[in-house]
Amino acid sequence: MAKHAEKAESTTNPELKFGGVWKYDPAPESTDHVVIAPRHELFVGGQWVKPKSGEYFATIDPATERPLSEVALALDKDVDAAVKAAQKAFPAWRARSGEDRARYLFRIARMLLERAREFAVLETLDNGKPIKETRDTDVPLAAQHFFYHAGWADKLELLFPGERPEPLGVVGQVIPWNFPLLMAAWKVAPALAAGNTVVLKPAETSPLTALRLCELFQQAGLPPGVVNVVTGDGRTGQALVRHPGLAKVAFTGSTEVGKEIQKAVAGRGVELTLELGGKAAHLVFEDAALDQAVEGVVRGIFFNQGHVCCAGSRLLVQESVHDLFVDKLRRRMQRIRVGNPLDKNTDMGAIHSRPQLERIRELVAAGVDEGASLHQAQCELPAKGFWYAPTMLTGVAMSHRVAREEIFGPVLSVLTFRTPEEAVEKANNTSYGLSAGIWTDKGARILWLAERMRAGVVWHNTFNRFDAASPFGGFQESGFGREGGRQGLRAYVRLQGGLLPG
Ligand code: NAP
Ligand code: MG
């Protein structure tokens, strides 16, 4: 509720009034440009429609606090209209051949790549993440999800031999703000490939790229109602997951909201997948290539300002190399360039929102209070916007809040271990279980550790590598179900069994 109260305040803030189209002015030598409409409506039944609520909210650029656009607030009646549009579109969409569905997905993927620069700039503006990342990771990976799932759309029978995979129906998808475009692609592509129709609810603070994706859906000629996008806040998400017309809910976000959704769908026969938080252990052994491990650890925690569910936020370093490794890390952190997210040399952009910044500050203060030592890169942070310097806490104990709670920011908690057994015990001592990382020179040790670590993804001698073909998901409070690969598609079909030959 606090979140909603805050939103109400921000829409009445005089600074957030709109005077016309706001245009991002590129540097003179650059050809970057993106025009952002001052107002965005809902995408329902293939049309842009005004919200029945009559209300709009602002989305801002977290790096400058400048308003970017106002966006329609969908409440119960709007969500109902979107689900009805998806229900209406379902019979014809499921009846199309897989080859036909694949054509739409390939077209969307190609169009996304053709407009990659525009999507990268828009994502950077609405989210605060550096252009280097939106350009090299978010947009290409989002396109990859469409390409990858297009490839399966006409081969589902091969994927599930001896079975008859049937789509589920209307899928309600609720996504967070940390990878807005990528999460939209990640959710929409497999759902459509398998013949489902979709109502997608982006996060309230980062709706613009999902809305622009709807332009591609229109231009690709996707039949009306196959994908509908309802923007809004937690109330919109609640209205969606409670709607009786859904066959499945797919959610990515916090563990707290995930638990609420689990209760909301209980007993309704609705399929559910939850991708929630994490507190990944990142293990560094004394025999590892330490300079490479430093790069991996930096990528593991400072990529996307640490707003990553699978971030390597707990560094477990072998005691014998602790001082050396921490020293290397401290020097490397000093070289991270923090600032203007649109500058292609920037490594770390803005924290996504003020509440997120406050949460990071509160948890770091708690870490220091509990006895950890604070190391922050010395860097000049812009006066406007939401910023936090790359941070490391050493001397952290397993009982500290910064070792147990997800900070979801650029803050690394450092702990030590002596033996592989102790490393596994500490790595698994968490309520989460999404990802983990291992740096060691010994292949046998990697296998031994990977078998024992309770995490959905275990990277070795690398970190934060993603691929549409690779299943992603967690254990325990990190959620259930997998997204990506064969396992991800499995969550979007009902297997009817008994496909008879001839
Ligand atoms: P969040 O508050 O859980 O929000 C996620 C989405 O759910 C947003 O669209 C949100 O709308 C909506 N929502 C809020 N309350 C809802 C309710 N009662 N019913 C239905 N929907 C509701 O999480 P966040 O703050 O956006 O994202 C950060 C969290 O997500 C972190 O904990 C992170 O670990 C987790 N995450 C996990 C993964 C993964 O793959 N496992 C990936 C990314 C993020 P509003 O935007 O209006 O709040
Ligand atoms: Mg924004």
Tab-separated table of N, CA, C and O and ligand atoms in Angstrom, residues 59-62 68 125-127 204-207 352, ligand 2:
chain	number	residue	atom	x	y	z
A	59	THR	N	5.994	7.724	-15.448
A	59	THR	CA	7.210	6.924	-15.339
A	59	THR	C	8.374	7.888	-15.564
A	59	THR	O	8.303	8.774	-16.413
A	60	ILE	N	9.414	7.751	-14.746
A	60	ILE	CA	10.508	8.719	-14.787
A	60	ILE	C	11.818	8.054	-15.191
A	60	ILE	O	11.949	6.829	-15.157
A	61	ASP	N	12.782	8.898	-15.542
A	61	ASP	CA	14.143	8.442	-15.785
A	61	ASP	C	14.862	8.486	-14.430
A	61	ASP	O	15.061	9.565	-13.872
A	62	PRO	N	15.243	7.343	-13.879
A	62	PRO	CA	15.841	7.344	-12.543
A	62	PRO	C	17.195	8.046	-12.477
A	62	PRO	O	17.650	8.402	-11.390
A	68	LEU	N	9.185	10.863	-18.072
A	68	LEU	CA	9.313	10.425	-19.468
A	68	LEU	C	7.962	10.404	-20.163
A	68	LEU	O	7.839	10.763	-21.321
A	125	LEU	N	16.629	4.726	-20.570
A	125	LEU	CA	15.963	5.899	-20.011
A	125	LEU	C	14.952	5.515	-18.933
A	125	LEU	O	14.880	6.148	-17.878
A	126	ASP	N	14.182	4.481	-19.186
A	126	ASP	CA	13.086	4.151	-18.268
A	126	ASP	C	13.569	3.370	-17.055
A	126	ASP	O	12.928	3.361	-16.014
A	127	ASN	N	14.715	2.712	-17.207
A	127	ASN	CA	15.186	1.844	-16.131
A	127	ASN	C	16.387	2.395	-15.376
A	127	ASN	O	16.547	2.135	-14.189
A	204	GLU	N	5.299	-1.008	-12.648
A	204	GLU	CA	4.781	0.355	-12.817
A	204	GLU	C	5.892	1.362	-13.123
A	204	GLU	O	5.642	2.384	-13.755
A	205	THR	N	7.118	1.079	-12.693
A	205	THR	CA	8.196	2.050	-12.882
A	205	THR	C	8.983	1.833	-14.181
A	205	THR	O	9.924	2.574	-14.446
A	206	SER	N	8.623	0.831	-14.970
A	206	SER	CA	9.394	0.586	-16.209
A	206	SER	C	8.515	-0.019	-17.307
A	206	SER	O	8.836	-1.078	-17.835
A	207	PRO	N	7.423	0.674	-17.667
A	207	PRO	CA	6.490	0.049	-18.617
A	207	PRO	C	6.775	0.326	-20.089
A	207	PRO	O	6.145	-0.263	-20.964
A	352	HIS	N	17.307	1.968	-9.602
A	352	HIS	CA	16.063	2.119	-10.357
A	352	HIS	C	15.037	3.064	-9.737
A	352	HIS	O	14.284	3.733	-10.448
B	2	MG	MG	10.943	4.646	-15.324
